[in-house]
Amino acid sequence: MGPIDCGSEVTLKARYRSLLPQFHGFLGMRSSIEIRTVEEGLRPCGYSLIGDLSLAEFLMNLEKKNLEYSIVLRAKMNHGFLHGYKPPIPGEENLTGVAFGRRKDEVLALKEAFLAHDHIASGELLGYPNCCTRYFASKATLDYTREYLTFEVQPFLTFSFFKFFGAGFILHFPCSPFCENSIALAKHYSELIPREIVEFFREQTPVRILVDKTGVLYLETPYIQGGATISPGEEQEVRIELV
Amino acid sequence: MILLAIDYGCQLNCDYCYARGNSLSVQPDLERLRDVLKSCTDEAVFFHGLEPLVASLSLLRSLRDLVKGLGKQIGIQSNGLGLEDPEVFEFVLSLDAIGISWDGFLPGGRLRHKTEEGSKRVLEIIRKLAREKEIGVIMVLNQFTCPQNLKDSLEALLEAGIKSIRLNPVHWPYPMMDNERLIALYEIAFPYTKEATIHPLALSAAKDCSFSGCSPLGTRIFEVMLDGTLVNCRKGEPTLWQGRSKFRVEYLQNLPVEEGGCGGCEFWDLCHGGCPATSDKLYGKSHYCQTWRWLWGQLTAAQK
């Protein structure tokens, strides 16, 4: 399954077309980690936003793995700014938020916590580190994606900007790129990803990121380039080395 | 429409050619190419370049037969120089659609056919082709285009019997043309639309790729390399094709006109922000917004 994030696009530069299989694996990292970590009992629940065209396949996959699921929300498919969910449009491709897990009661608890905007309870059910959940809950109204731009050297295991394109080792917003709990979790989860995809991820350095004042984030590495919408703010450009 | 990138070079080295420096030369893999073309729903394939007629005739014939064998139409966009060879001329006539790129009687130096003599040679080829078949001609407009040269060139094409002409503003190298200058040139060309279809001076231009709502990383028109790899239109970075993204379209629609977007623009349905390669920003609207607004205004008023 491809990336589930909306409002973003990324491509492999043509001169690296021999890396196409790794690139596809890179785009599917988060989806793959999201399901496998629940399936293998590394955390209670997972949550994915799925477009209508992939929904049937996604739910069938959960059933095949004997996982319980519950639909949390339906929203308009959004290729632009995704600030809050807009009501679904009949007849068009929409998005479905799906909570899933091994136990029905935990899935329903996640749904309830999610709809109540209870970040602490949601974070616990999703297996996120406590420090990061508390950080997120205290800063949920701020755009702290931009805070990460102040770190010009970051561990590749917690690098968060590829999440817009479906790639990454962790599923949560770490409280810092250097958060030890997040690095340990990412190391653990990276073992679920084929070695060549982990290497492909590691080789994306330096990463050039430009965010314009309208909130378009433009990201370029030696191998890929992509764009995503985040929130509007000041214009920023930074070069990040992954270590 | 799919462009088939036949990248064996070009006799010319025009500094505004968007394919120049983005060469995608590969070893042909006709089996894979056939599979890829078969899986595409597009009904027309165009030999494209750099300059397709630089390739060997045997390869071109194999490619033509491959495309025809799939029940698709096959056309070509060429600079015309190779057509002085009678065998090549005959081959080109066997194709379903022919487009020649010609800069008209324009001053040399930085331009496509380099010299007046080169321009006349290609005009002669255009006349010869037009006697046999209906063809289209693309001319580029740039900062060197003079009003009188444009008039002379259009009249020469009409005299040759050409009924389909494109006047494309170049977008490379920067800086792009001033909008005032481009509008002035289109105004000169308008009276000739009585005798031929001149794009973009017709409402049907809204179907052109420039106005199809492309995103720079997921273009509407894509190219297939001879080994079957799909890549995006080379007006941007030649990234691997990843589908027909709505990303830029929704971004521009969400951003009001006064903030640099297209939200609320009365011509949105015709224009979709223009070609992203003519924008200063990755997801911005075209640098030629002023020209397109003028153009759509003229065309919709004339229609009423």
Coordinates of C-alpha atoms in Angstrom, one line a residue:
Chain A
M1 CA 0.0 0.0 0.0
G2 CA 1.3 3.5 -0.8
P3 CA 1.6 6.5 1.5
I4 CA -1.5 7.5 3.4
D5 CA -0.6 11.1 4.1
C6 CA -2.5 13.7 2.1
G7 CA -1.5 17.0 0.8
S8 CA 1.9 15.8 -0.4
E9 CA 3.7 14.4 -3.3
V10 CA 7.2 13.1 -3.8
T11 CA 9.2 11.6 -6.6
L12 CA 12.5 9.8 -7.2
K13 CA 14.8 11.7 -9.5
A14 CA 14.9 10.0 -12.9
R15 CA 18.6 9.4 -12.8
Y16 CA 18.1 7.1 -9.8
R17 CA 15.4 5.0 -11.4
S18 CA 17.3 1.8 -10.6
L19 CA 16.3 2.6 -6.9
L20 CA 12.6 2.5 -7.7
P21 CA 11.9 -0.7 -5.6
Q22 CA 13.6 1.0 -2.6
F23 CA 11.7 4.2 -3.2
H24 CA 8.3 2.4 -3.2
G25 CA 9.3 0.6 0.0
F26 CA 10.3 4.0 1.5
L27 CA 6.9 5.5 0.7
G28 CA 5.2 2.5 2.3
M29 CA 7.3 2.5 5.5
R30 CA 4.8 4.1 7.9
S31 CA 1.8 2.0 6.6
S32 CA 3.9 -1.1 7.0
I33 CA 5.1 -0.2 10.6
E34 CA 1.6 0.9 11.6
I35 CA 0.1 -2.5 11.0
R36 CA 3.0 -4.8 11.8
T37 CA 3.7 -3.3 15.2
V38 CA 0.1 -4.0 16.2
E39 CA 0.1 -7.4 14.7
E40 CA 3.2 -8.4 16.6
G41 CA 1.9 -7.0 19.9
L42 CA 4.5 -4.2 20.2
R43 CA 1.6 -1.8 21.0
P44 CA -2.1 -2.1 21.6
C45 CA -3.6 -0.1 18.6
G46 CA -2.9 1.6 15.4
Y47 CA -4.7 4.4 13.4
S48 CA -4.6 5.1 9.7
L49 CA -6.3 7.6 7.4
I50 CA -7.2 5.7 4.1
G51 CA -8.5 7.0 0.8
D52 CA -11.7 5.3 -0.5
L53 CA -9.8 3.6 -3.3
S54 CA -7.6 1.7 -0.9
L55 CA -10.1 1.2 1.9
A56 CA -11.5 -2.2 0.9
E57 CA -8.0 -3.6 0.5
F58 CA -6.9 -2.1 3.8
L59 CA -9.8 -3.5 5.8
M60 CA -9.4 -6.9 4.1
N61 CA -5.8 -6.9 5.1
L62 CA -6.7 -6.2 8.7
E63 CA -9.3 -9.1 8.6
K64 CA -6.7 -11.4 7.2
K65 CA -4.4 -10.6 10.1
N66 CA -7.3 -11.2 12.6
L67 CA -7.2 -7.6 13.8
E68 CA -10.3 -5.8 15.1
Y69 CA -11.2 -2.4 13.6
S70 CA -13.6 0.5 13.9
I71 CA -14.3 3.5 11.6
V72 CA -13.5 6.7 13.6
L73 CA -14.3 9.3 11.0
R74 CA -15.1 10.1 7.4
A75 CA -13.7 13.3 5.9
K76 CA -13.1 15.0 2.5
M77 CA -10.1 13.8 0.6
N78 CA -7.7 16.8 0.8
H79 CA -4.8 17.3 -1.4
G80 CA -4.1 20.8 -0.1
F81 CA -3.9 22.2 3.4
L82 CA -5.1 19.6 5.9
H83 CA -6.0 21.8 8.8
G84 CA -8.9 19.9 10.5
Y85 CA -11.2 17.6 8.7
K86 CA -13.9 18.8 6.4
P87 CA -17.1 16.8 5.8
P88 CA -17.0 14.1 3.2
I89 CA -18.4 14.9 -0.3
P90 CA -20.8 12.3 -1.7
G91 CA -19.7 10.8 -5.0
E92 CA -16.1 11.8 -4.5
E93 CA -13.1 9.9 -3.1
N94 CA -13.1 10.6 0.7
L95 CA -10.9 9.7 3.6
T96 CA -11.7 7.2 6.3
G97 CA -10.0 7.1 9.7
V98 CA -9.6 3.6 10.9
A99 CA -8.6 2.5 14.4
F100 CA -7.4 -1.1 14.7
G101 CA -5.9 -3.5 17.2
R102 CA -5.9 -7.0 18.5
R103 CA -8.6 -6.4 21.2
K104 CA -12.0 -4.8 20.4
D105 CA -12.3 -3.0 23.7
E106 CA -8.9 -1.3 23.1
V107 CA -10.0 -0.3 19.6
L108 CA -13.2 1.2 20.9
A109 CA -11.3 3.0 23.7
L110 CA -9.0 4.5 21.0
K111 CA -11.9 5.7 19.0
E112 CA -13.5 7.3 22.0
A113 CA -10.2 9.0 23.1
F114 CA -9.6 10.1 19.5
L115 CA -13.0 11.7 19.1
A116 CA -12.7 13.4 22.6
H117 CA -9.3 14.8 21.6
D118 CA -7.8 13.0 24.6
H119 CA -4.2 13.0 23.4
I120 CA -2.9 11.3 26.6
A121 CA -5.2 8.3 26.4
S122 CA -4.8 8.1 22.6
G123 CA -1.0 8.2 22.9
E124 CA -1.0 5.4 25.4
L125 CA -3.2 3.1 23.3
L126 CA -1.0 3.9 20.2
G127 CA 2.1 3.0 22.1
Y128 CA 3.8 6.4 21.9
P129 CA 6.5 7.4 24.5
N130 CA 4.9 9.3 27.4
C131 CA 7.3 12.2 27.1
C132 CA 6.2 12.7 23.5
T133 CA 2.5 12.3 24.2
R134 CA 2.7 14.9 27.0
Y135 CA 4.7 17.3 24.7
F136 CA 2.1 16.9 22.0
A137 CA -0.8 17.4 24.4
S138 CA 0.8 20.6 25.7
K139 CA 1.6 22.0 22.3
A140 CA -1.2 20.7 20.1
T141 CA -2.2 24.1 18.9
L142 CA 1.3 25.0 17.8
D143 CA 3.1 24.1 14.6
Y144 CA 6.1 22.5 16.1
T145 CA 7.1 20.8 12.8
R146 CA 8.9 24.1 12.3
E147 CA 10.7 23.7 15.6
Y148 CA 12.5 20.7 14.2
L149 CA 13.9 23.0 11.5
T150 CA 16.2 24.6 14.1
F151 CA 18.2 21.3 14.3
E152 CA 20.7 21.2 11.4
V153 CA 21.9 17.7 12.3
Q154 CA 19.3 15.1 13.3
P155 CA 19.4 11.3 13.9
F156 CA 17.9 9.7 10.8
L157 CA 15.9 7.3 13.0
T158 CA 13.7 10.1 14.3
F159 CA 13.8 12.4 11.2
S160 CA 10.2 13.6 10.9
F161 CA 9.9 15.5 7.6
F162 CA 9.6 12.4 5.4
K163 CA 6.4 11.5 7.3
F164 CA 4.5 13.8 4.8
F165 CA 5.4 11.2 2.1
G166 CA 4.7 8.1 4.1
A167 CA 8.3 7.4 5.3
G168 CA 9.7 7.2 8.8
F169 CA 10.5 4.8 11.6
I170 CA 8.2 6.2 14.2
L171 CA 4.6 7.1 13.9
H172 CA 4.4 9.9 16.5
F173 CA 5.7 13.4 16.8
P174 CA 8.9 13.1 18.9
C175 CA 9.3 15.7 21.6
S176 CA 12.8 16.3 20.2
P177 CA 14.8 14.7 17.3
F178 CA 17.1 13.5 20.1
C179 CA 14.4 12.0 22.3
E180 CA 16.0 8.8 23.7
N181 CA 12.7 7.0 24.0
S182 CA 11.8 7.8 20.4
I183 CA 15.3 6.7 19.1
A184 CA 15.0 3.4 21.0
L185 CA 11.5 2.8 19.5
A186 CA 12.6 3.7 16.0
K187 CA 15.6 1.3 16.3
H188 CA 13.2 -1.4 17.3
Y189 CA 10.7 -0.6 14.6
S190 CA 13.5 -0.3 11.9
E191 CA 14.0 -4.1 12.3
L192 CA 10.6 -4.6 10.7
I193 CA 11.8 -2.8 7.6
P194 CA 13.9 -4.5 4.9
R195 CA 17.6 -3.5 5.2
E196 CA 17.8 -1.9 1.7
I197 CA 15.0 0.5 2.5
V198 CA 16.6 1.5 5.8
E199 CA 19.8 2.2 3.9
F200 CA 17.9 4.2 1.3
F201 CA 16.4 6.3 4.0
R202 CA 19.8 6.8 5.7
E203 CA 21.3 7.9 2.4
Q204 CA 18.9 10.8 1.9
T205 CA 21.3 13.4 3.1
P206 CA 21.8 16.3 3.0
V207 CA 18.1 17.2 3.1
R208 CA 17.2 20.7 1.9
I209 CA 13.9 22.0 3.2
L210 CA 12.3 25.2 2.2
V211 CA 9.0 26.4 3.7
D212 CA 7.5 29.4 2.0
K213 CA 5.2 31.8 3.8
T214 CA 2.1 30.2 2.4
G215 CA 3.0 27.0 4.2
V216 CA 4.3 24.9 1.2
L217 CA 7.2 22.7 2.4
Y218 CA 9.6 21.8 -0.4
L219 CA 12.0 19.0 0.4
E220 CA 15.0 17.9 -1.7
T221 CA 17.6 15.2 -1.1
P222 CA 20.2 13.9 -3.6
Y223 CA 17.7 11.2 -4.6
I224 CA 14.1 12.6 -4.2
Q225 CA 12.2 15.8 -4.2
G226 CA 8.8 16.5 -2.8
G227 CA 6.2 19.0 -1.6
A228 CA 3.7 19.1 1.2
T229 CA 1.5 21.6 2.8
I230 CA 2.1 22.5 6.4
S231 CA 0.8 25.6 8.1
P232 CA 1.5 29.1 6.9
G233 CA 4.1 31.2 8.8
E234 CA 7.5 32.7 8.2
E235 CA 9.7 31.7 5.2
Q236 CA 12.5 29.3 6.2
E237 CA 15.2 27.4 4.5
V238 CA 17.5 24.9 6.1
R239 CA 19.9 22.1 5.2
I240 CA 19.7 19.1 7.5
E241 CA 22.3 16.3 7.8
L242 CA 21.1 12.9 8.9
V243 CA 23.4 11.0 11.2
Chain B
M1 CA -1.2 12.0 -25.2
I2 CA 2.2 10.3 -24.4
L3 CA 5.5 11.7 -25.5
L4 CA 8.1 9.1 -26.5
A5 CA 11.5 10.5 -25.6
I6 CA 13.9 9.7 -28.4
D7 CA 17.0 11.2 -26.9
Y8 CA 19.9 10.8 -29.3
G9 CA 20.7 14.5 -29.4
C10 CA 19.8 17.4 -31.7
Q11 CA 21.5 19.2 -34.5
L12 CA 20.8 22.5 -32.7
N13 CA 21.6 23.7 -29.2
C14 CA 18.9 26.3 -28.5
D15 CA 19.4 27.9 -25.1
Y16 CA 15.7 27.9 -24.3
C17 CA 15.0 24.2 -25.1
Y18 CA 13.6 22.6 -21.9
A19 CA 14.8 19.2 -23.0
R20 CA 18.5 20.4 -23.4
G21 CA 20.5 19.3 -20.4
N22 CA 17.8 16.9 -19.3
S23 CA 18.8 14.1 -21.6
L24 CA 17.2 10.8 -20.7
S25 CA 19.2 8.7 -23.2
V26 CA 18.8 4.9 -22.5
Q27 CA 19.2 1.6 -24.2
P28 CA 15.9 0.7 -25.9
D29 CA 13.9 -2.1 -24.5
L30 CA 11.0 -2.5 -27.0
E31 CA 9.4 -5.4 -25.2
R32 CA 9.0 -3.4 -22.0
L33 CA 8.1 -0.2 -23.9
R34 CA 5.3 -2.2 -25.6
D35 CA 3.9 -3.3 -22.2
V36 CA 4.0 0.2 -20.8
L37 CA 2.3 1.8 -23.8
K38 CA -0.3 -1.0 -23.8
S39 CA -1.2 -0.2 -20.2
C40 CA -1.6 3.5 -20.9
T41 CA -5.1 4.6 -21.9
D42 CA -3.9 7.5 -24.0
E43 CA -4.7 7.0 -27.7
A44 CA -1.9 9.1 -29.2
V45 CA 1.9 8.7 -28.9
F46 CA 4.3 11.5 -30.2
F47 CA 7.9 11.0 -31.1
H48 CA 9.6 13.7 -29.1
G49 CA 13.2 14.6 -28.4
L50 CA 15.5 16.3 -28.1
E51 CA 15.2 15.8 -31.9
P52 CA 13.6 12.4 -32.8
L53 CA 14.8 12.4 -36.4
V54 CA 18.4 12.1 -35.2
A55 CA 17.7 8.5 -34.4
S56 CA 18.2 5.8 -37.1
L57 CA 15.3 5.2 -39.5
S58 CA 15.2 1.5 -38.7
L59 CA 14.6 2.3 -35.0
L60 CA 12.0 4.9 -35.8
R61 CA 10.2 2.4 -38.1
S62 CA 10.2 -0.2 -35.4
L63 CA 8.8 2.2 -32.9
R64 CA 6.1 3.4 -35.4
D65 CA 5.1 -0.2 -36.1
L66 CA 5.1 -1.0 -32.4
V67 CA 2.7 1.9 -31.6
K68 CA 0.4 1.2 -34.6
G69 CA 0.3 -2.4 -33.6
L70 CA -1.3 -1.3 -30.3
G71 CA -4.0 0.5 -32.2
K72 CA -2.7 3.9 -31.2
Q73 CA -2.1 7.0 -33.3
I74 CA 1.6 8.0 -33.8
G75 CA 2.8 11.5 -34.5
I76 CA 6.0 13.5 -34.4
Q77 CA 7.3 16.9 -33.2
S78 CA 10.5 17.7 -35.1
N79 CA 12.7 20.7 -35.9
G80 CA 12.3 19.7 -39.6
L81 CA 16.0 19.7 -40.5
G82 CA 16.2 15.9 -41.0
L83 CA 13.4 16.0 -43.5
E84 CA 15.7 17.2 -46.3
D85 CA 16.5 13.4 -46.7
P86 CA 13.9 12.0 -49.0
E87 CA 13.7 8.7 -47.1
V88 CA 13.1 10.5 -43.8
F89 CA 10.5 12.7 -45.5
E90 CA 8.6 9.6 -46.7
F91 CA 8.8 8.1 -43.3
V92 CA 7.4 11.2 -41.6
L93 CA 4.5 11.3 -44.1
S94 CA 3.6 7.8 -43.0
L95 CA 2.8 9.1 -39.5
D96 CA -0.7 10.2 -38.4
A97 CA 0.2 13.7 -37.1
I98 CA 3.2 16.0 -37.9
G99 CA 4.3 19.0 -36.0
I100 CA 7.3 21.1 -37.0
S101 CA 9.0 23.6 -34.6
W102 CA 10.0 26.7 -36.5
D103 CA 11.0 30.1 -35.1
G104 CA 10.0 32.1 -38.1
F105 CA 12.1 34.9 -39.6
L106 CA 13.8 35.8 -36.4
P107 CA 17.2 37.2 -35.7
G108 CA 19.8 34.5 -35.2
G109 CA 22.3 33.9 -32.5
R110 CA 20.3 32.4 -29.7
L111 CA 17.5 31.0 -31.8
R112 CA 16.4 27.6 -32.9
H113 CA 17.4 27.6 -36.6
K114 CA 20.3 29.9 -35.9
T115 CA 20.4 31.6 -39.2
E116 CA 18.1 33.2 -41.7
E117 CA 19.2 30.5 -44.1
G118 CA 18.3 27.8 -41.6
S119 CA 14.8 29.4 -41.1
K120 CA 14.2 29.4 -44.9
R121 CA 15.3 25.8 -45.3
V122 CA 12.8 24.7 -42.7
L123 CA 10.1 26.9 -44.2
E124 CA 10.7 25.1 -47.5
I125 CA 10.3 21.7 -45.7
I126 CA 7.0 23.0 -44.1
R127 CA 5.7 24.0 -47.6
K128 CA 6.6 20.7 -49.0
L129 CA 5.0 18.8 -46.2
A130 CA 1.8 20.9 -46.3
R131 CA 1.3 20.1 -50.0
E132 CA 1.1 16.4 -48.9
K133 CA -0.6 16.5 -45.5
E134 CA -2.2 18.8 -42.9
I135 CA 0.5 19.7 -40.4
G136 CA 0.9 21.9 -37.4
V137 CA 3.7 24.4 -36.6
I138 CA 5.0 25.6 -33.2
M139 CA 6.7 28.9 -33.0
V140 CA 8.2 30.2 -29.8
L141 CA 7.8 33.8 -28.6
N142 CA 10.7 35.2 -26.6
Q143 CA 12.3 38.5 -25.8
F144 CA 13.8 38.7 -29.3
T145 CA 10.5 38.3 -31.1
C146 CA 9.8 41.5 -33.1
P147 CA 6.3 42.5 -34.2
Q148 CA 7.3 42.7 -37.9
N149 CA 9.0 39.3 -37.8
L150 CA 6.0 37.8 -36.2
K151 CA 3.7 39.2 -38.9
D152 CA 6.0 38.0 -41.7
S153 CA 6.3 34.6 -40.2
L154 CA 2.6 34.1 -39.7
E155 CA 1.9 35.3 -43.3
A156 CA 4.5 32.9 -44.6
L157 CA 2.9 30.0 -42.8
L158 CA -0.6 30.9 -43.9
E159 CA 0.6 31.2 -47.5
A160 CA 2.1 27.7 -47.1
G161 CA -1.4 26.5 -46.2
I162 CA -0.8 25.9 -42.5
K163 CA -4.0 25.8 -40.6
S164 CA -2.8 25.0 -37.1
I165 CA -0.2 27.2 -35.4
R166 CA 1.0 27.5 -31.8
L167 CA 2.6 30.6 -30.4
N168 CA 4.3 29.4 -27.2
P169 CA 6.1 31.8 -24.9
V170 CA 9.4 30.4 -23.8
H171 CA 9.9 29.9 -20.1
W172 CA 13.6 29.3 -20.1
P173 CA 16.2 30.7 -19.6
Y174 CA 15.0 33.2 -17.0
P175 CA 13.9 35.9 -16.9
M176 CA 10.7 35.0 -18.6
M177 CA 9.1 37.5 -21.0
D178 CA 7.3 40.6 -19.8
N179 CA 3.6 40.1 -19.8
E180 CA 3.1 43.5 -21.6
R181 CA 5.4 42.3 -24.4
L182 CA 3.7 39.0 -24.7
I183 CA 0.2 40.6 -24.8
A184 CA 1.4 43.0 -27.5
L185 CA 2.6 40.0 -29.6
Y186 CA -0.7 38.1 -29.2
E187 CA -2.6 41.2 -30.2
I188 CA -0.6 41.2 -33.5
A189 CA -1.5 37.6 -34.0
F190 CA -5.2 37.9 -33.3
P191 CA -6.3 39.0 -36.8
Y192 CA -4.7 35.9 -38.3
T193 CA -7.1 33.6 -36.3
K194 CA -9.6 34.2 -39.1
E195 CA -7.5 32.1 -41.4
A196 CA -6.0 29.5 -39.0
T197 CA -6.4 28.1 -35.6
I198 CA -3.7 29.8 -33.5
H199 CA -3.2 28.6 -30.0
P200 CA -3.5 29.9 -27.4
L201 CA -5.7 32.5 -29.2
A202 CA -8.8 30.2 -29.1
L203 CA -10.9 28.9 -26.3
S204 CA -9.9 25.4 -27.3
A205 CA -6.5 26.3 -25.8
A206 CA -8.0 25.5 -22.4
K207 CA -7.5 21.9 -23.4
D208 CA -3.7 22.4 -23.9
C209 CA -1.3 20.9 -21.4
S210 CA -0.4 24.3 -20.1
F211 CA -3.8 24.8 -18.6
S212 CA -4.5 21.2 -17.5
G213 CA -3.8 21.8 -13.8
C214 CA -0.4 20.1 -13.7
S215 CA 1.6 19.8 -10.5
P216 CA 5.4 20.1 -11.0
L217 CA 6.0 16.6 -9.6
G218 CA 3.0 14.9 -11.2
T219 CA 2.3 16.2 -14.6
R220 CA -0.6 15.6 -16.9
I221 CA 1.5 15.0 -20.0
F222 CA 4.2 12.4 -19.4
E223 CA 7.0 11.0 -21.4
V224 CA 8.1 7.4 -21.8
M225 CA 11.7 6.6 -22.3
L226 CA 12.8 3.9 -24.8
D227 CA 13.4 1.4 -22.0
G228 CA 9.7 1.9 -20.9
T229 CA 10.4 4.1 -17.9
L230 CA 7.8 6.8 -17.4
V231 CA 9.0 10.3 -16.5
N232 CA 7.3 13.6 -16.0
C233 CA 7.3 16.3 -18.6
R234 CA 10.8 17.8 -18.7
K235 CA 9.7 21.3 -18.3
G236 CA 10.4 20.6 -14.6
E237 CA 12.9 18.2 -13.1
P238 CA 12.6 14.9 -15.0
T239 CA 11.2 13.0 -12.0
L240 CA 9.7 9.6 -12.4
W241 CA 6.1 9.8 -13.2
Q242 CA 3.9 9.3 -10.1
G243 CA 0.4 10.0 -11.3
R244 CA -1.8 12.9 -12.0
S245 CA -1.7 14.9 -8.8
K246 CA -4.3 17.4 -7.7
F247 CA -2.0 18.8 -5.2
R248 CA -1.1 22.1 -6.9
V249 CA -4.6 22.6 -8.2
E250 CA -6.1 22.4 -4.7
Y251 CA -3.3 24.6 -3.2
L252 CA -4.0 27.3 -5.8
Q253 CA -7.7 27.1 -5.3
N254 CA -7.3 27.5 -1.6
L255 CA -5.1 30.6 -1.9
P256 CA -6.9 33.8 -2.7
V257 CA -5.8 35.8 -5.8
E258 CA -4.6 38.7 -3.6
E259 CA -2.2 36.3 -1.8
G260 CA -0.7 34.9 -5.1
G261 CA -3.1 32.1 -5.7
C262 CA -6.1 31.6 -8.0
G263 CA -8.9 31.4 -5.4
G264 CA -11.9 33.3 -6.7
C265 CA -10.4 33.9 -10.2
E266 CA -13.2 34.0 -12.8
F267 CA -11.1 32.2 -15.3
W268 CA -10.1 29.3 -13.1
D269 CA -12.0 26.7 -15.1
L270 CA -10.1 27.6 -18.3
C271 CA -6.7 28.2 -16.8
H272 CA -6.0 26.2 -13.7
G273 CA -3.1 28.4 -12.9
G274 CA -1.2 27.8 -16.1
C275 CA 1.9 25.7 -16.5
P276 CA 3.8 25.2 -13.3
A277 CA 7.1 25.4 -15.1
T278 CA 6.4 29.1 -15.8
S279 CA 6.0 29.8 -12.2
D280 CA 8.6 31.4 -9.9
K281 CA 7.5 29.1 -7.1
L282 CA 7.1 25.3 -6.9
Y283 CA 3.3 25.4 -6.5
G284 CA 2.7 28.9 -7.7
K285 CA 0.5 30.1 -10.6
S286 CA 2.1 30.9 -13.9
H287 CA 4.3 34.0 -14.3
Y288 CA 2.1 34.7 -17.4
C289 CA -1.1 35.1 -15.2
Q290 CA -1.6 38.7 -16.4
T291 CA -1.4 37.5 -20.1
W292 CA -3.7 34.6 -19.5
R293 CA -6.3 36.8 -17.7
W294 CA -6.1 39.2 -20.7
L295 CA -6.4 36.3 -23.1
W296 CA -9.4 34.6 -21.4
G297 CA -11.1 38.0 -21.1
Q298 CA -10.8 38.6 -24.8
L299 CA -11.9 35.1 -25.8
T300 CA -14.9 34.9 -23.5
A301 CA -16.0 38.4 -24.5
A302 CA -15.8 37.5 -28.1
Q303 CA -17.8 34.3 -27.5
K304 CA -20.6 36.3 -25.9

